[in-house]
CSV table of C-alpha atoms and ligand atoms in Angstrom, one decimal:
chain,number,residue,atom,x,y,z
A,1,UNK,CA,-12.4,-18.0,-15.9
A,2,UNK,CA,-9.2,-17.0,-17.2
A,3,UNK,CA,-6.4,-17.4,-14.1
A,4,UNK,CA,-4.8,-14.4,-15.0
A,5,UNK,CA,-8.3,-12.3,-15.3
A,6,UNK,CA,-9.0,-13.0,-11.9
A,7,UNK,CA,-9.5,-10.0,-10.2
A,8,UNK,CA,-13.1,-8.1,-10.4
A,9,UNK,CA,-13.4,-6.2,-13.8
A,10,UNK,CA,-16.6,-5.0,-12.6
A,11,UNK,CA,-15.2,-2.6,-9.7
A,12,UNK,CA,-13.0,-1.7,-12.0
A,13,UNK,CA,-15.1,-0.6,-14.8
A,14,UNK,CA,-17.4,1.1,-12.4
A,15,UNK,CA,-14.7,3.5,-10.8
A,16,UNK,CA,-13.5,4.0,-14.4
A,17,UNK,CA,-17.3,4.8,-15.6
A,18,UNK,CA,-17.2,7.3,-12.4
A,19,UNK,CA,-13.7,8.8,-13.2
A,20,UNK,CA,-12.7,8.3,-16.1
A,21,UNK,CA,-14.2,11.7,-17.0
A,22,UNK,CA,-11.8,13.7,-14.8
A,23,UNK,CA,-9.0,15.6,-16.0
A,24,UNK,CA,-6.0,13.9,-15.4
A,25,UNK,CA,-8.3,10.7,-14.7
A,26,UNK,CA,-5.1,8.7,-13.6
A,27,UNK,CA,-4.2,9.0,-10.3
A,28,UNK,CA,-8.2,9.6,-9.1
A,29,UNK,CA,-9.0,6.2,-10.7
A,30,UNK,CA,-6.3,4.4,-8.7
A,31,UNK,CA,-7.2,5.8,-5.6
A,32,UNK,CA,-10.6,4.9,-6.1
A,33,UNK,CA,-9.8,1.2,-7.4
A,34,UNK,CA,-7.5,1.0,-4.3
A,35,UNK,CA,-10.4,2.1,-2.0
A,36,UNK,CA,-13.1,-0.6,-3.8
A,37,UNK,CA,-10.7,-3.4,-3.6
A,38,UNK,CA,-8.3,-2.9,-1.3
A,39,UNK,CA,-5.2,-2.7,-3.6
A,40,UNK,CA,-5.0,-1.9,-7.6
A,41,UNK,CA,-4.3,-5.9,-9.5
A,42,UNK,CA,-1.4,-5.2,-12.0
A,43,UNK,CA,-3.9,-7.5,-14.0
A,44,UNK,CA,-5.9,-4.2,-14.0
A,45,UNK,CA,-3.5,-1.9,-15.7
A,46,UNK,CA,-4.6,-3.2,-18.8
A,47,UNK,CA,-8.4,-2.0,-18.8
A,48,UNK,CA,-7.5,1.1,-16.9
A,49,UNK,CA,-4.9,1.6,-19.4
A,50,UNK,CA,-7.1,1.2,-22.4
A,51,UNK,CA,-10.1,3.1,-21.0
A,52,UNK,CA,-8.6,6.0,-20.1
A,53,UNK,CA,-6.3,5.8,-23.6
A,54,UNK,CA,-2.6,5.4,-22.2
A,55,UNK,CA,0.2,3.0,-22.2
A,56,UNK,CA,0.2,0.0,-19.8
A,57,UNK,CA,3.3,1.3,-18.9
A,58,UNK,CA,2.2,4.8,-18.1
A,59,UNK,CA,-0.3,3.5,-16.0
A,60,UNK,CA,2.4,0.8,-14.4
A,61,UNK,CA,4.5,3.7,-13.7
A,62,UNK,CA,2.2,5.8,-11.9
A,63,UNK,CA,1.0,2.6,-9.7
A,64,UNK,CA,4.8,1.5,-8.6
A,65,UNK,CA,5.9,5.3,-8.5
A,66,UNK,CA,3.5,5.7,-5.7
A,67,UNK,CA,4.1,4.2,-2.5
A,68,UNK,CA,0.5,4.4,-1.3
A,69,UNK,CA,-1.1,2.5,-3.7
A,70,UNK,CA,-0.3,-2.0,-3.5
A,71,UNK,CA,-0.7,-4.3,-6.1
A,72,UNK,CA,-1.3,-7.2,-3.6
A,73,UNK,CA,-3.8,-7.8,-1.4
A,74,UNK,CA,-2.7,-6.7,2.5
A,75,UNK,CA,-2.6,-10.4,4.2
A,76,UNK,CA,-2.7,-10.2,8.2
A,77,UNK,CA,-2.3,-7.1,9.8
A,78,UNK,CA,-1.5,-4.2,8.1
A,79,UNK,CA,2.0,-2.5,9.4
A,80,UNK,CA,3.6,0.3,8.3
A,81,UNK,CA,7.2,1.3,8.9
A,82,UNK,CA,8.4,5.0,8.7
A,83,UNK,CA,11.5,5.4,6.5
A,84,UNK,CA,12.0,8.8,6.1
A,85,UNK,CA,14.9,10.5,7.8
A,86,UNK,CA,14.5,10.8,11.3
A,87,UNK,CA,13.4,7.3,11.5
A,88,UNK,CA,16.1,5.7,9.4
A,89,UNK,CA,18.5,7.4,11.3
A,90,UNK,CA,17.3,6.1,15.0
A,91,UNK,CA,16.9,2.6,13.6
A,92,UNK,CA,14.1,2.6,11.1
A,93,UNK,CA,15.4,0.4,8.5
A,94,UNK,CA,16.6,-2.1,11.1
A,95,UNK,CA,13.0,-2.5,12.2
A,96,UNK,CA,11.8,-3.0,8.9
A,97,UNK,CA,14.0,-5.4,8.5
A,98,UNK,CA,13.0,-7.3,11.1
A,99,UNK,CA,9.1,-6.9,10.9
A,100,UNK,CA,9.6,-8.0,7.0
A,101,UNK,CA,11.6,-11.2,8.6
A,102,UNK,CA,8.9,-11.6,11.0
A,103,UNK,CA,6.1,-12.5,8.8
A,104,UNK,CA,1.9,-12.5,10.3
A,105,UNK,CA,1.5,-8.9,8.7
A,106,UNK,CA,1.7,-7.1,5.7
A,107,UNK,CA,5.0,-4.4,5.6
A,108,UNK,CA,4.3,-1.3,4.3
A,109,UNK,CA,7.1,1.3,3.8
A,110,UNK,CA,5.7,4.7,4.9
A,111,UNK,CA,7.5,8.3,4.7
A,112,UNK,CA,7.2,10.1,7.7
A,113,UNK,CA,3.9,10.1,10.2
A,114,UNK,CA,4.8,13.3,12.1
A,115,UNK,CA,6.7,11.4,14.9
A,116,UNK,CA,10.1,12.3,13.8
A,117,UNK,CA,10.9,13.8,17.9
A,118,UNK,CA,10.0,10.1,19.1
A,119,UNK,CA,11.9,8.1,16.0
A,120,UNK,CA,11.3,5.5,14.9
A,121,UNK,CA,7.8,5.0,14.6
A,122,UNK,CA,5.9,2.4,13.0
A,123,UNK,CA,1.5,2.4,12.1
A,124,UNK,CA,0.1,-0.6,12.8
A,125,UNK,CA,-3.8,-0.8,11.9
A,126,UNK,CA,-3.5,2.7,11.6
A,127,UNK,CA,-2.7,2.8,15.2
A,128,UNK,CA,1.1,5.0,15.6
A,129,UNK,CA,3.5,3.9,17.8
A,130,UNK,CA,6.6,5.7,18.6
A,131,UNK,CA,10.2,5.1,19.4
A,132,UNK,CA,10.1,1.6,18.3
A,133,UNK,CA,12.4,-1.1,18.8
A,134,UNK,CA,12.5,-4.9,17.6
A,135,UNK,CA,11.1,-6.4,20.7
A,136,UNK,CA,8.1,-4.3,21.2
A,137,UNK,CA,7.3,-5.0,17.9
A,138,UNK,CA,7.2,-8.7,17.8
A,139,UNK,CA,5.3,-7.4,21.4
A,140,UNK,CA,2.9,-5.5,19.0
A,141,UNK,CA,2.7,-8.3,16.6
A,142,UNK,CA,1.7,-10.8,19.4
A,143,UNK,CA,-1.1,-8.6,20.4
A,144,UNK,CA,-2.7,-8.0,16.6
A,145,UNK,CA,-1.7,-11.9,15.8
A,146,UNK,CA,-5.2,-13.5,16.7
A,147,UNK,CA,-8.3,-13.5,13.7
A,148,UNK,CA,-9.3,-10.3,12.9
B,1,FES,S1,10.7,10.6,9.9
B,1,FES,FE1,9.6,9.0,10.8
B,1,FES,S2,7.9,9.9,11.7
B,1,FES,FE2,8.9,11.6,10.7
């Protein structure tokens, strides 16, 4: 197989098959290729980009544009760090720095999770946690560390 075909054209094709159709197929077809798979391969933008008749960079743009959807598989634990205004301004972009410095989970920026009265908050396994700081985090981290 081709190393930079490797991702599963099949899934792919089958969400397109399913979507495709829609008006405004774009976004639908990400979200369901992100749901199949986990994340959208940039080696995909090509076949969703021909099938649904656009520009690889059309379809590129949409992808990075939106923070929800992830071009790489999530590796470890899945944590996302709120970055919207309250958060930044209680510490949020310090504790992203240090979870990405951390390593053992995947660091997702997020923009707001309604927690904005106890900033800054952070989703870990889809879990919220509120008024964050570094240590409780590596805390957090310790906890979610072992196999999944
Ligand atoms: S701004 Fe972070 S939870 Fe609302």
């Amino acid at each position: 197989m081709n190393h930079t075909d490797s991702y599963d054209r099949q899934t792919v094709g089958r969400v397109l098959a399913e979507r495709g159709q829609l008006d405004g197929p774009l976004m639908p077809v990400l979200h369901g290729v992100q749901d199949a798979l986990g994340h959208v391969p940039e080696q995909a933008v090509a076949q969703i980009a021909q099938a649904l008749n656009l520009s690889r960079a059309e379809v590129h743009g949409v992808l990075t544009y939106y923070h929800h959807f992830r071009t790489q598989p999530v590796k470890g634990p899945l944590l996302q760090v709120c970055r919207a205004e309250a958060c930044r301004s209680m510490g949020g972009e310090q504790l992203l720095q240090h979870a990405q410095g951390a390593g053992g989970c995947s660091v997702e920026p997020v923009y707001c999770l309604g927690l904005c009265a106890m900033a800054p908050a952070v989703m870990l396994e889809g879990q919220p946690y509120a008024r964050m700081t570094p240590a409780r985090l590596d805390e957090l981290l310790d906890d979610v560390g072992g196999p999944r």
